[in-house]
PDB file of C-alpha atoms and ligand atoms in Angstrom:
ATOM      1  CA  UNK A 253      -8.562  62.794  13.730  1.00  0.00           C
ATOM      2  CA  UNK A 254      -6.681  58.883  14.470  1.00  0.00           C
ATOM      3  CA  UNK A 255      -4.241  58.086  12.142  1.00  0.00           C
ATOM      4  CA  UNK A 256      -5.096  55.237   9.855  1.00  0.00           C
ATOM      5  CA  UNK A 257      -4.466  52.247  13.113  1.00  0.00           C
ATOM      6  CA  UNK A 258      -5.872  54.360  16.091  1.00  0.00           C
ATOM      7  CA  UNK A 259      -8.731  52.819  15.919  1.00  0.00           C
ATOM      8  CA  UNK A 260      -9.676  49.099  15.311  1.00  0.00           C
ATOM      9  CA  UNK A 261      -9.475  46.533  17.218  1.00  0.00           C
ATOM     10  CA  UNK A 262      -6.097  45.609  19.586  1.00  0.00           C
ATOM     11  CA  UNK A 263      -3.855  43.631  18.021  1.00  0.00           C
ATOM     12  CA  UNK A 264      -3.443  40.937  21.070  1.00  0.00           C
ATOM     13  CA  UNK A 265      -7.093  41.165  21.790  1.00  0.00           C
ATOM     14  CA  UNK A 266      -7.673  39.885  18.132  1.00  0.00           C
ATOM     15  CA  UNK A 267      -4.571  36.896  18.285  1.00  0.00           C
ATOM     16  CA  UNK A 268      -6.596  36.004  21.787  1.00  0.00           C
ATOM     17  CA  UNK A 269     -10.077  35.355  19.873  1.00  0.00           C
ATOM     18  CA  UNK A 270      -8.560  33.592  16.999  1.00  0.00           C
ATOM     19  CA  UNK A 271      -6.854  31.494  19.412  1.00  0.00           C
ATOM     20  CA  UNK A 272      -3.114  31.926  20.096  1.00  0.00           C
ATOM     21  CA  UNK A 273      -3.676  31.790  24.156  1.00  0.00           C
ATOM     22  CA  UNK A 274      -4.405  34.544  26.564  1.00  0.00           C
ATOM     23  CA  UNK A 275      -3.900  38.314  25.729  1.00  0.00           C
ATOM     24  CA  UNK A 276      -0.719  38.112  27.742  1.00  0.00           C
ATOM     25  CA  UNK A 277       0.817  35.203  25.603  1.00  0.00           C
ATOM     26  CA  UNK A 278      -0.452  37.316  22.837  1.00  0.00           C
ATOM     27  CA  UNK A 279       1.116  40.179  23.914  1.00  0.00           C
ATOM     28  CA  UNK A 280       4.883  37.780  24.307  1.00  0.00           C
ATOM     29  CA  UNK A 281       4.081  37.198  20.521  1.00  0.00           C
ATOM     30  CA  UNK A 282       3.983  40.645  19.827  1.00  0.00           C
ATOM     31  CA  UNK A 283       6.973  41.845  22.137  1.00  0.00           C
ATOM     32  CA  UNK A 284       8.696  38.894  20.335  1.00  0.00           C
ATOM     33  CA  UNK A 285       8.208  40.310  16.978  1.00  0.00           C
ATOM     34  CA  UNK A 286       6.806  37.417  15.869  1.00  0.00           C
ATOM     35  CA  UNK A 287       3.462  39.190  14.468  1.00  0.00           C
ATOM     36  CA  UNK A 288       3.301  41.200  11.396  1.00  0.00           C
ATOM     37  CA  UNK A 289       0.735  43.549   9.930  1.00  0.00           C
ATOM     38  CA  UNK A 290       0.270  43.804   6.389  1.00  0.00           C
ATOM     39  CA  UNK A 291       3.888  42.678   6.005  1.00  0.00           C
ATOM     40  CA  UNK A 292       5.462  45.002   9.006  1.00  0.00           C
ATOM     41  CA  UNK A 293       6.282  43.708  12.447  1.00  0.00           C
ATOM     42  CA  UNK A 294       4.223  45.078  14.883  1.00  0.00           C
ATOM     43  CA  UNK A 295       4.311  46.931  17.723  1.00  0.00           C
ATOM     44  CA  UNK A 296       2.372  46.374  21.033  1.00  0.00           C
ATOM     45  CA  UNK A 297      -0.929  48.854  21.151  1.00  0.00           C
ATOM     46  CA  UNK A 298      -0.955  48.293  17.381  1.00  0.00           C
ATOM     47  CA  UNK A 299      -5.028  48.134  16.283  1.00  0.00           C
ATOM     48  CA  UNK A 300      -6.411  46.200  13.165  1.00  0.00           C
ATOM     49  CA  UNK A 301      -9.144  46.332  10.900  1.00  0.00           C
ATOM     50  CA  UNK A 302      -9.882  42.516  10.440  1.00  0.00           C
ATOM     51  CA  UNK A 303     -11.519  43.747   7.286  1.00  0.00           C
ATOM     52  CA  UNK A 304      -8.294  44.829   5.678  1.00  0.00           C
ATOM     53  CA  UNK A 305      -5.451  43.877   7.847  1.00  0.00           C
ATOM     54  CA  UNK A 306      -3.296  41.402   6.812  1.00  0.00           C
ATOM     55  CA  UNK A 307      -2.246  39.699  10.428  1.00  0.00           C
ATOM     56  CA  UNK A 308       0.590  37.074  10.186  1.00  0.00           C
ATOM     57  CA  UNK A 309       2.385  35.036  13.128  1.00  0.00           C
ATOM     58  CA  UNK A 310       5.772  33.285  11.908  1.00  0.00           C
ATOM     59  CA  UNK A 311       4.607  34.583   8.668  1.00  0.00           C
ATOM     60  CA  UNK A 312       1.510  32.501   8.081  1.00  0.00           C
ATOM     61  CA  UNK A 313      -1.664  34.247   7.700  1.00  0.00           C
ATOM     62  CA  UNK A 314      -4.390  34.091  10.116  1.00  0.00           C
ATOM     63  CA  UNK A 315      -7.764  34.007  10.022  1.00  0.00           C
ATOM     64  CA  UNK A 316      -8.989  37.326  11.693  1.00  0.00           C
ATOM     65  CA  UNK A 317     -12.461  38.089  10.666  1.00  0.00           C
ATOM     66  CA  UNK A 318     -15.267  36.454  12.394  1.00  0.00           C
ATOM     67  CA  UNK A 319     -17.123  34.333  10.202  1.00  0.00           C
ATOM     68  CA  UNK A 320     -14.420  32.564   8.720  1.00  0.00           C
ATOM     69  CA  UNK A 321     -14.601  28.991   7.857  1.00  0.00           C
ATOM     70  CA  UNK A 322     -12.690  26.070   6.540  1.00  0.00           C
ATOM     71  CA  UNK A 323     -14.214  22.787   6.136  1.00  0.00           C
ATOM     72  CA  UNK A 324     -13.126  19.631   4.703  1.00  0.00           C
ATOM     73  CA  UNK A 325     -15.037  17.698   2.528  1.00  0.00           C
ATOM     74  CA  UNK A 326     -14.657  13.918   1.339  1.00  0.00           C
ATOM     75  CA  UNK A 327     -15.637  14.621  -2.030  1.00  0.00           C
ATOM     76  CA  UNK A 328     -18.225  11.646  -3.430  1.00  0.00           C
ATOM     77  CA  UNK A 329     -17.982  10.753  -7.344  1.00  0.00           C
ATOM     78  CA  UNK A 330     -20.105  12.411  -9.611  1.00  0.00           C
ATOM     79  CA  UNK A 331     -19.614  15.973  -7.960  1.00  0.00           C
ATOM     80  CA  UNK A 332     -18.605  19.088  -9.997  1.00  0.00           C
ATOM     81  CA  UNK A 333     -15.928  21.440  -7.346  1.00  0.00           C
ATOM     82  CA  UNK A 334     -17.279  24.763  -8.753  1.00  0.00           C
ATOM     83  CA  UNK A 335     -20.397  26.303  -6.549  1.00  0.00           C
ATOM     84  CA  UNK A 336     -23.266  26.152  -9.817  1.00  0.00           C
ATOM     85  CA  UNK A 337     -23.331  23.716 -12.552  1.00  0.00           C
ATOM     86  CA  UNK A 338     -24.630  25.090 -16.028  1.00  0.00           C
ATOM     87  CA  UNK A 339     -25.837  21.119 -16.856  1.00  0.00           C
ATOM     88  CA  UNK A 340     -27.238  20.836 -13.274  1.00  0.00           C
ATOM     89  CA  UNK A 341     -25.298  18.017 -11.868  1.00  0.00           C
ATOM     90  CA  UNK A 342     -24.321  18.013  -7.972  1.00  0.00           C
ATOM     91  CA  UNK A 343     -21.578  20.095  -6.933  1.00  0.00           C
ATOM     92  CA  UNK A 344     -19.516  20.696  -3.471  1.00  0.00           C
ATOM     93  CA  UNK A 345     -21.315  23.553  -1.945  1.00  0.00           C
ATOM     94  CA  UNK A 346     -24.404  21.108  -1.463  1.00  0.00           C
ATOM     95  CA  UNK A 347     -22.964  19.151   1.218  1.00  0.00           C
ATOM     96  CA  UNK A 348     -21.276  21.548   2.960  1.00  0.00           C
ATOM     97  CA  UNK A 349     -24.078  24.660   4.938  1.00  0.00           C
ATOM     98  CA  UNK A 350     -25.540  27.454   3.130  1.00  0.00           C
ATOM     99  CA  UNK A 351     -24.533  30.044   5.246  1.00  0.00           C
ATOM    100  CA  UNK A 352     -21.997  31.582   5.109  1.00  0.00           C
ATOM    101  CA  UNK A 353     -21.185  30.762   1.008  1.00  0.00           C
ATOM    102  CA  UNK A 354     -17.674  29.003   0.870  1.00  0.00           C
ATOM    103  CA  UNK A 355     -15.981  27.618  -2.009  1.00  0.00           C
ATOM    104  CA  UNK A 356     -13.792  24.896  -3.018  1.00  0.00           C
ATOM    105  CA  UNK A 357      -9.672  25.879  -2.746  1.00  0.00           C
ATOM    106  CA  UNK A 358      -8.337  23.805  -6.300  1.00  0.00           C
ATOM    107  CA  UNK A 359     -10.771  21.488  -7.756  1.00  0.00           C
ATOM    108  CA  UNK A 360     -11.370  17.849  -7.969  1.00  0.00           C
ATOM    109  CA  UNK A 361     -12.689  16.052 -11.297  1.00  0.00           C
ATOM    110  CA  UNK A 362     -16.122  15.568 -11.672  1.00  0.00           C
ATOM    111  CA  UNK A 363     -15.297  11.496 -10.914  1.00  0.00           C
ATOM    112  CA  UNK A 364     -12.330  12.277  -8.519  1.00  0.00           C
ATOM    113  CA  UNK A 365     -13.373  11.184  -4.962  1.00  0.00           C
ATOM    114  CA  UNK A 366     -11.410  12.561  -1.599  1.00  0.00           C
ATOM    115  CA  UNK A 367     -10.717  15.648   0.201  1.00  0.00           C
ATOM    116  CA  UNK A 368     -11.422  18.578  -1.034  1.00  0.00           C
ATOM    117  CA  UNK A 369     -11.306  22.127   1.370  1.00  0.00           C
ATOM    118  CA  UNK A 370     -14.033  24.614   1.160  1.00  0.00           C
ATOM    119  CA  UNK A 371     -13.528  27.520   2.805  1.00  0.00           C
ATOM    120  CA  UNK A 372     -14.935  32.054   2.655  1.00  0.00           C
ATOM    121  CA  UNK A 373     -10.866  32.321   3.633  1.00  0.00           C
ATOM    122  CA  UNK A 374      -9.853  34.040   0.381  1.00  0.00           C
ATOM    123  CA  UNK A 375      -5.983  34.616   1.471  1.00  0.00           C
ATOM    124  CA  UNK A 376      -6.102  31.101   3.364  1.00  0.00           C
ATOM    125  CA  UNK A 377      -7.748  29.772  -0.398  1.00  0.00           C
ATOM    126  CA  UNK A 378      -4.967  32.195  -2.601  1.00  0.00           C
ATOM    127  CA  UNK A 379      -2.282  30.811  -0.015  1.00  0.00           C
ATOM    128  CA  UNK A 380      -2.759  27.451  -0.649  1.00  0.00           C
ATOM    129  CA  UNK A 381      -3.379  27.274  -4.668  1.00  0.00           C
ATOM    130  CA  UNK A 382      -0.713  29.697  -5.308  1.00  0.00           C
ATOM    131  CA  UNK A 383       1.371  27.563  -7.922  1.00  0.00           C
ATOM    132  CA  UNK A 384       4.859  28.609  -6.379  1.00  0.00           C
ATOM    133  CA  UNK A 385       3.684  27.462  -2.662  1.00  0.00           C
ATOM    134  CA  UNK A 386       2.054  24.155  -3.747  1.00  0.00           C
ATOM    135  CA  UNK A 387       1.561  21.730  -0.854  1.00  0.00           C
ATOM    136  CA  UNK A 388       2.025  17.772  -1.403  1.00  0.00           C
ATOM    137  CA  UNK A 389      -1.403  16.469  -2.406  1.00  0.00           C
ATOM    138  CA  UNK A 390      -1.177  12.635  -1.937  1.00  0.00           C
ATOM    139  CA  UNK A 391      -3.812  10.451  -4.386  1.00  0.00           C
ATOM    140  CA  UNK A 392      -4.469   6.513  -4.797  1.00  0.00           C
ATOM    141  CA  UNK A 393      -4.680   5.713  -8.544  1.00  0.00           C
ATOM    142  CA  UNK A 394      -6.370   2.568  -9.913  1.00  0.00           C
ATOM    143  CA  UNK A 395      -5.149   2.471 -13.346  1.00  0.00           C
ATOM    144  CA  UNK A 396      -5.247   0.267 -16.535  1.00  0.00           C
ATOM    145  CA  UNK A 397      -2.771  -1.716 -18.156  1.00  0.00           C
ATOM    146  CA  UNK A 398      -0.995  -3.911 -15.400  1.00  0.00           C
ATOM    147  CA  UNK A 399       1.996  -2.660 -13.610  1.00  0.00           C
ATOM    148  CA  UNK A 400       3.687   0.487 -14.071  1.00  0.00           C
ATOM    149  CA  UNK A 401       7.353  -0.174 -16.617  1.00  0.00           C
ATOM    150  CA  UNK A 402      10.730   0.902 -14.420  1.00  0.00           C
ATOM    151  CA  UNK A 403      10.749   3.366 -17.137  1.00  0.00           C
ATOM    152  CA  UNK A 404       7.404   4.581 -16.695  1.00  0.00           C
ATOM    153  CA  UNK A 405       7.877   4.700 -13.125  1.00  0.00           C
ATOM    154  CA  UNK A 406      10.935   7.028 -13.317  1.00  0.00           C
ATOM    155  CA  UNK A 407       9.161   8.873 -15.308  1.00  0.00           C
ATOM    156  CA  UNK A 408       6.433   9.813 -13.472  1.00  0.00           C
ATOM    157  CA  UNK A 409       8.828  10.418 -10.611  1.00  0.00           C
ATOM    158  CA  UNK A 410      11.160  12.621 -11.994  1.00  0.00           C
ATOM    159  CA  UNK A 411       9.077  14.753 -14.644  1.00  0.00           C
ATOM    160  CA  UNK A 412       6.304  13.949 -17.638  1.00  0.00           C
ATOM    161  CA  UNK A 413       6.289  16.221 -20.354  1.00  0.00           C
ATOM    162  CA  UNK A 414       2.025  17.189 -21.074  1.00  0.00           C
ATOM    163  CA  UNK A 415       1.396  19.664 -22.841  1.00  0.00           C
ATOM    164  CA  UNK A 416       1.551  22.488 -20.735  1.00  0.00           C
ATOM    165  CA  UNK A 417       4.989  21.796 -19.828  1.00  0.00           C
ATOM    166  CA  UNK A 418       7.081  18.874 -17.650  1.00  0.00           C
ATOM    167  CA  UNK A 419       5.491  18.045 -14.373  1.00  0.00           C
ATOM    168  CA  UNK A 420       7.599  18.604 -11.501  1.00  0.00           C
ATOM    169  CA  UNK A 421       9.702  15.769  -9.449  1.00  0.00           C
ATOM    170  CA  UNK A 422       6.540  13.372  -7.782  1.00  0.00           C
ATOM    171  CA  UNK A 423       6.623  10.476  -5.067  1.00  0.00           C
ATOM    172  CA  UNK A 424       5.234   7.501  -6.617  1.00  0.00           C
ATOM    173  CA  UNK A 425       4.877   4.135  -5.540  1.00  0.00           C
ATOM    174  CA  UNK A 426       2.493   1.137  -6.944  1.00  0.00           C
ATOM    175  CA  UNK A 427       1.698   0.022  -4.123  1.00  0.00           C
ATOM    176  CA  UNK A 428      -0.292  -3.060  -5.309  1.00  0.00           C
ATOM    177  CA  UNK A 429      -0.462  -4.533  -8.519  1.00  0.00           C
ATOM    178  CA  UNK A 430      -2.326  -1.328 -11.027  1.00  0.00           C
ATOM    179  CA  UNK A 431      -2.685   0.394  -7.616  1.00  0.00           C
ATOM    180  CA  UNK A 432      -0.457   3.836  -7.527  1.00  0.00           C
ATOM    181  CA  UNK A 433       0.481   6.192  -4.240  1.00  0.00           C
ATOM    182  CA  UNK A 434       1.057   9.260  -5.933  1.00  0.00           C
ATOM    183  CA  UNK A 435       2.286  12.454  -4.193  1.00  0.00           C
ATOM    184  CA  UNK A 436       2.367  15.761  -6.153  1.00  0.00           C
ATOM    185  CA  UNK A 437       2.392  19.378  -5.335  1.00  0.00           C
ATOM    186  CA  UNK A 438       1.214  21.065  -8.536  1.00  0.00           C
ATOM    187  CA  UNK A 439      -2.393  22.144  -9.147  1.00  0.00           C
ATOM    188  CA  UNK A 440      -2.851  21.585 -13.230  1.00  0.00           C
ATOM    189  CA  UNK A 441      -5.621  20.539 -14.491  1.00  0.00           C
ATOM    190  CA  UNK A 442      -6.377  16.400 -14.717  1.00  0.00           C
ATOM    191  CA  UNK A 443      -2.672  16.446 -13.611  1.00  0.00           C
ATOM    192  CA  UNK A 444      -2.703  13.076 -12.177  1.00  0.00           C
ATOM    193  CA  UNK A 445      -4.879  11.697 -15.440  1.00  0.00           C
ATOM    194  CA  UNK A 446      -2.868  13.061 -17.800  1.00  0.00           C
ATOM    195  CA  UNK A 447       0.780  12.119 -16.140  1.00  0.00           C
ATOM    196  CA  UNK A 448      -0.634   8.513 -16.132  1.00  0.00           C
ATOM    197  CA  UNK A 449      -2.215   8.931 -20.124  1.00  0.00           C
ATOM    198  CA  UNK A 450       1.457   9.842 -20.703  1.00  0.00           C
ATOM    199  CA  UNK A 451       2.722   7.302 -19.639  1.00  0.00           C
ATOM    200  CA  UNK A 452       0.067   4.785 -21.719  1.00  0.00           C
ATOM    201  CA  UNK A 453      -2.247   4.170 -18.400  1.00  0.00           C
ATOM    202  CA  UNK A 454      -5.519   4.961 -17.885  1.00  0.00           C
ATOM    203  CA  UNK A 455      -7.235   6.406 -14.183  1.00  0.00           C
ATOM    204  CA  UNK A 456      -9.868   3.951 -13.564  1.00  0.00           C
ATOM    205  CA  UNK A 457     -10.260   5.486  -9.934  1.00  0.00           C
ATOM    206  CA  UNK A 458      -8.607   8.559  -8.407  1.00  0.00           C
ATOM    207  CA  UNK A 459      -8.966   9.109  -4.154  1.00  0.00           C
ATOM    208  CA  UNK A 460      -6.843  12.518  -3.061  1.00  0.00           C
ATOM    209  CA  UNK A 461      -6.333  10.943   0.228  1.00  0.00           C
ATOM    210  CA  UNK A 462      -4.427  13.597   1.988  1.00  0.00           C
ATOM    211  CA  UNK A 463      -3.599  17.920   1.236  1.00  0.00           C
ATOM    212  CA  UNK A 464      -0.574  18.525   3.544  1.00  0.00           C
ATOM    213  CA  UNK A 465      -0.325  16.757   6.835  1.00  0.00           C
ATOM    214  CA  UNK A 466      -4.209  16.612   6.699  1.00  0.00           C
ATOM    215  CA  UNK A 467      -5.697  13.182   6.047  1.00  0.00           C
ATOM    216  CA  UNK A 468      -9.040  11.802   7.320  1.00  0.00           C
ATOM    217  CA  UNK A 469     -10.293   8.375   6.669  1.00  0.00           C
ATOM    218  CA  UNK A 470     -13.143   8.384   9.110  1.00  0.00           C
ATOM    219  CA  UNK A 471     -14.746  10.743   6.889  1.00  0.00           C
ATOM    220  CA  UNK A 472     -17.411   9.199   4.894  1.00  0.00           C
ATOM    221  CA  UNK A 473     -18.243  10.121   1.341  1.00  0.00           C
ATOM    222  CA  UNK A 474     -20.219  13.132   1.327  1.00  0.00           C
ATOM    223  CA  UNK A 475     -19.805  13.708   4.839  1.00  0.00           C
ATOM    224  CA  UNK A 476     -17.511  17.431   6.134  1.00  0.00           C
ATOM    225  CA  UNK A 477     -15.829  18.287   8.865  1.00  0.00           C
ATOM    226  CA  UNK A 478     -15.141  21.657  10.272  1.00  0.00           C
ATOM    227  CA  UNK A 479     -10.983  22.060  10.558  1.00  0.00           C
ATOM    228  CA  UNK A 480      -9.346  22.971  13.761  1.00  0.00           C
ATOM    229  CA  UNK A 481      -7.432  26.421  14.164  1.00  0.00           C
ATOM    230  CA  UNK A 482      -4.303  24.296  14.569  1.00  0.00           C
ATOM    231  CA  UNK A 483      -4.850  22.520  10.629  1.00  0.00           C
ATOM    232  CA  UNK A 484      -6.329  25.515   9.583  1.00  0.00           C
ATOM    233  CA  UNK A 485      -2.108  27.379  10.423  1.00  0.00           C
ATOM    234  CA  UNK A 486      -0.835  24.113   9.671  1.00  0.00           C
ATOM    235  CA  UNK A 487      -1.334  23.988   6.328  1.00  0.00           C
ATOM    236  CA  UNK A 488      -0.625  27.386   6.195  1.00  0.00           C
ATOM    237  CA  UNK A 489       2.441  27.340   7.406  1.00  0.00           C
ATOM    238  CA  UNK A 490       3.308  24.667   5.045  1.00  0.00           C
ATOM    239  CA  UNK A 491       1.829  26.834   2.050  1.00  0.00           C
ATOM    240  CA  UNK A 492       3.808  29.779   2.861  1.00  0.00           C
ATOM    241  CA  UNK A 493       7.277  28.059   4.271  1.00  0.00           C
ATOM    242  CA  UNK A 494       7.447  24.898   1.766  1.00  0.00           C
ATOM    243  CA  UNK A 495       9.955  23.988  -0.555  1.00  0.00           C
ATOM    244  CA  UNK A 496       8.499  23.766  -4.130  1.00  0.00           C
ATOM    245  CA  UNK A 497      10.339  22.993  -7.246  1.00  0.00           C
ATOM    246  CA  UNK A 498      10.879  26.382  -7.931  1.00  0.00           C
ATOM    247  CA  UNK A 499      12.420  25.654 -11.460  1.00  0.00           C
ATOM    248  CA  UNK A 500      10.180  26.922 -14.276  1.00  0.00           C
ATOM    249  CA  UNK A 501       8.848  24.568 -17.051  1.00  0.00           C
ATOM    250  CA  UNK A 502      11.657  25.832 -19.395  1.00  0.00           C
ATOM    251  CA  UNK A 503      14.491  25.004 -16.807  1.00  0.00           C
ATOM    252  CA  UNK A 504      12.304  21.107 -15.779  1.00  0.00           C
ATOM    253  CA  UNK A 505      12.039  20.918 -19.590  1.00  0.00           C
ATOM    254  CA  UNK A 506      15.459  21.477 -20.247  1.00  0.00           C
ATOM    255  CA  UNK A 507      17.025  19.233 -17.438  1.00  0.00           C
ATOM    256  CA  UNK A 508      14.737  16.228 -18.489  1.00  0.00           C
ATOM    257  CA  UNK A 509      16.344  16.559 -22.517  1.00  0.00           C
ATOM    258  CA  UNK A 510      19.967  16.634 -21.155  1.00  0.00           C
TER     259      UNK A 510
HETATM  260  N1  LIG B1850      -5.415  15.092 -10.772  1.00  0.00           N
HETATM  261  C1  LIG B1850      -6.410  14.714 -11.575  1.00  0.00           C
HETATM  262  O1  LIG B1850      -6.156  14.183 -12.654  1.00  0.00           O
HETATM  263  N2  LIG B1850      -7.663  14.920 -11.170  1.00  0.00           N
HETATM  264  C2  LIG B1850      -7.981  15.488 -10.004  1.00  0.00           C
HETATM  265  O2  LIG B1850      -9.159  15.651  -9.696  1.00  0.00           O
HETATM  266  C3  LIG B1850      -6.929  15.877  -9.165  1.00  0.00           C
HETATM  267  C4  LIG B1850      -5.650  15.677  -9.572  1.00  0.00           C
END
């Protein structure tokens, strides 16, 4: 009988397809102990299941089974981010193929425009909406009111209290007159609404403009592109090395009374 990773497909053969070089440079990743399976480093002659085997090089996931895909989307207004709408509007998955099914990794508003991924990666998708390994979403805010206050402005930078707690440390600029840069790395829902609405300005217009080091502005409304192996690990690696706020809401909380 073979033990549970007799069988299965080499380990170098399978870094080879996905892309890391020939199987000899594989293989130098291996020897190097820079590969791990399902969390161990591994050995060369090791064989994976790309059905249940975790493969990681510098500790980022990879994308081993065939059929993956990632895709980025500029994300139109007027566009729900889940795959079926109960009131029948438009959603993501219609501008993106049919086959194979993906879905969207976070969401976008239903009148937030700008990139949005879409992917069938399930660890690449858990990876990078996991809220402790948040990458740095960056949006462009029109908002109401006039100019952001000095006090509204630190505010926004270094924490809002909403209701489900105070928003972590953000990079914000107005970088025209009721026109906001505004980096975050949290997920919540409406964040960048309802840090503004805090703050006594409304979002006229919201564009995510880049997720990570991945930005795109020949990308058209509507229009997708497939991403390269190369953003696909980038933004892995930023998912699973980056330095969050790792302060809970009670500690940010706390620090903003004192
Ligand atoms: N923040 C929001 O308020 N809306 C989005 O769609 C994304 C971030």
């Amino acid at each position: 009988m073979l033990e549970e990773h007799e069988d299965g497909e080499r380990l170098q053969k399978v870094l080879a397809r996905v892309g890391y070089g020939s199987r000899r440079a594989c293989e130098e990743l291996i020897e190097r102990g820079r590969v791990t399976v399902n969390g161990g480093v591994a050995i060369l002659g090791r064989r994976v299941h790309d059905d249940r085997d975790l493969v990681a090089v510098d500790g980022v996931p990879i994308p081993t089974a065939p059929g993956l895909v990632h895709y980025l989307l500029n994300k139109p207004q007027g566009v729900v981010s889940t795959s079926s709408d109960p009131e029948g509007r438009r959603t993501v998955v219609e501008f993106v193929p049919e086959d194979p099914r993906v879905f969207s990794v976070g969401r976008l508003d239903f009148a937030t425009e700008g990139l949005l991924l879409l992917t069938n990666d399930g660890t690449f998708a858990q990876l990078l909406t996991h809220p402790s390994f948040g990458v740095e979403k960056e949006y462009l805010a029109e908002i109401s009111g006039g100019s952001l206050s000095p006090g509204s402005l630190r505010l926004l930078k270094e924490g809002v209290a909403l209701d489900d707690g105070v928003t972590a440390p953000a990079k914000v600029a107005e970088v025209a007159p009721g026109m906001v840069r505004i980096v975050i790395h949290e997920g919540r829902n409406r964040q960048v609404r309802r840090m503004f609405e805090a703050v006594g300005h409304e979002v006229t217009r919201l564009v995510r403009v880049r997720i990570g080091g991945l930005m795109d502005q020949s990308l058209k409304p509507g229009a997708f592109r497939t991403l390269s192996l190369e953003e696909v690990l980038s933004l892995g690696a930023l998912a699973a090395n980056g330095a969050p706020d790792k302060r809970t809401r009670a500690e940010r909380r706390s620090n903003l009374q004192r």
